[in-house]
GROMACS .gro file of C-alpha atoms in nm:
model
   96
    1UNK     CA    1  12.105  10.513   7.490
    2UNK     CA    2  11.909  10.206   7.456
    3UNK     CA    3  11.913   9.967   7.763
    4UNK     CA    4  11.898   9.640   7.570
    5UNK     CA    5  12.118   9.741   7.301
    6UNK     CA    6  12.335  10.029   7.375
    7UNK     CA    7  12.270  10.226   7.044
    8UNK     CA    8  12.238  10.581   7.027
    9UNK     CA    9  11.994  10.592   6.744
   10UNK     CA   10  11.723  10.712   6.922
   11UNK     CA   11  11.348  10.919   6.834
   12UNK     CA   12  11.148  11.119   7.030
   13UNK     CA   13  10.783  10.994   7.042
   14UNK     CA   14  10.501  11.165   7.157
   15UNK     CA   15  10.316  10.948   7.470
   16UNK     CA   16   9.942  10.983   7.627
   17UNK     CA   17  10.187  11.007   8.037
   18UNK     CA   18   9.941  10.751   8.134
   19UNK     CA   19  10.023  10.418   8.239
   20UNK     CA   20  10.016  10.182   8.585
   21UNK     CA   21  10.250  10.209   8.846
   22UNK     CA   22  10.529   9.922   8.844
   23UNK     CA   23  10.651  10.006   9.218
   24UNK     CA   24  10.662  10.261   9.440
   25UNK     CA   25  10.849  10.405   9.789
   26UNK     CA   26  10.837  10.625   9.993
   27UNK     CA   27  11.131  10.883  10.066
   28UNK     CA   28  11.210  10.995  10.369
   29UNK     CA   29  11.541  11.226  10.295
   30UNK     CA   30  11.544  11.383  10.005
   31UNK     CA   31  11.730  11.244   9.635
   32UNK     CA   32  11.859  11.567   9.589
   33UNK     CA   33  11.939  11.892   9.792
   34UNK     CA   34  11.619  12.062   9.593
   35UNK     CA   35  11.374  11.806   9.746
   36UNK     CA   36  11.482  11.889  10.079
   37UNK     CA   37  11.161  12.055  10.170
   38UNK     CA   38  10.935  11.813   9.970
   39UNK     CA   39  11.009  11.528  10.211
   40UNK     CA   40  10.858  11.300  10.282
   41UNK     CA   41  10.759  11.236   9.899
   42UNK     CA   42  10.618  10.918   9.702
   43UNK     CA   43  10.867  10.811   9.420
   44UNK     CA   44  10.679  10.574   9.159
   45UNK     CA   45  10.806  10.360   8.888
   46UNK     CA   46  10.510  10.402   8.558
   47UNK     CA   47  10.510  10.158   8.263
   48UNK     CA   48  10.340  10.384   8.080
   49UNK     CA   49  10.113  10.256   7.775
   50UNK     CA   50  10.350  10.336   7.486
   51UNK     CA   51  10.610  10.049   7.670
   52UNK     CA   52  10.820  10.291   7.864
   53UNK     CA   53  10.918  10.311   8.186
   54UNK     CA   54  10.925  10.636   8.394
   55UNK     CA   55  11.067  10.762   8.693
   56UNK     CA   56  10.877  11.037   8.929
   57UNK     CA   57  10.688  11.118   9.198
   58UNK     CA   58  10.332  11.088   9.298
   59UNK     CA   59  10.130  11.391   9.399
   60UNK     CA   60   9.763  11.396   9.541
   61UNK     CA   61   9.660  11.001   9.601
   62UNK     CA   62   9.447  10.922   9.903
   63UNK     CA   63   9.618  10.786  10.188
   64UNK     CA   64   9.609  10.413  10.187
   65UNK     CA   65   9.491  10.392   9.803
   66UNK     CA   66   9.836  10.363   9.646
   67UNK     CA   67   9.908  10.024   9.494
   68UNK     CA   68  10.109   9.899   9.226
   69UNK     CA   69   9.898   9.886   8.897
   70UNK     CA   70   9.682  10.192   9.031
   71UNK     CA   71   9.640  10.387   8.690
   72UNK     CA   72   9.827  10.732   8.682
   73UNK     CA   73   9.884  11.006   8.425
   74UNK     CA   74  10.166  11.263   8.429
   75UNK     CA   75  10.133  11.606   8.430
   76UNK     CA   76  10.458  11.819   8.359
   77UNK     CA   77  10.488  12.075   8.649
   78UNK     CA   78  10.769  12.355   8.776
   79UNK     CA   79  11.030  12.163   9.016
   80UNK     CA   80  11.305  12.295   9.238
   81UNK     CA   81  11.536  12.535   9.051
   82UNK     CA   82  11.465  12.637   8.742
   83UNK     CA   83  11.359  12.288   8.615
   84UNK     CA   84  10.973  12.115   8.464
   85UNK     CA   85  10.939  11.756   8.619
   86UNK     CA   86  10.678  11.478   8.492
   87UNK     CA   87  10.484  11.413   8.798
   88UNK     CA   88  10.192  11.137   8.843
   89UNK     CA   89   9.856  11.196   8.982
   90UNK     CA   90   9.608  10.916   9.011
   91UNK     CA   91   9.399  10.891   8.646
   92UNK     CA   92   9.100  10.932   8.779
   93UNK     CA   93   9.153  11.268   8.935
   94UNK     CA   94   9.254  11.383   8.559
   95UNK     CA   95   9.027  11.513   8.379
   96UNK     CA   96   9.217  11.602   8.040
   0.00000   0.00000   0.00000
């Protein structure tokens, strides 16, 4: 449902997954039993371009590079269980 207004008339849209990163920390016990062996893991908040805002985590930045408006693009990847995940990767390690 819509934050701002609560309806439930709602479309899919396609997006590009890129976008800059809004905030970011790092986690240190897992979210959820399945991430229990992913810890420690880098959750990051995206704006992405199309004006929405994601939730995932970060895979493959270089240590001490992260930084809120670093430019990322999601790639949608098998998580724990039987479950696909977005998850970010700095943009300029994309190359599609």
């Amino acid at each position: 449902m819509c934050p701002s207004c609560w309806s439930t008339a709602l479309v899919n849209r396609t997006s590009s997954g890129r976008g800059v990163i809004h905030t970011f920390t790092v986690q240190h016990r897992p979210g959820a039993a399945g991430f229990a062996d992913e810890v420690p893991y880098t959750l990051v908040l995206v704006d992405l371009d199309e004006g929405v805002r994601v939730l995932a985590d970060l895979r493959d930045y270089e240590e001490g590079a992260l930084a809120v408006g670093m430019r990322v693009k999601a790639r949608f990847e098998p998580g724990p269980g039987n479950v696909v995940l977005p998850r970010f990767r700095p943009a300029a390690q994309e190359t599609t």
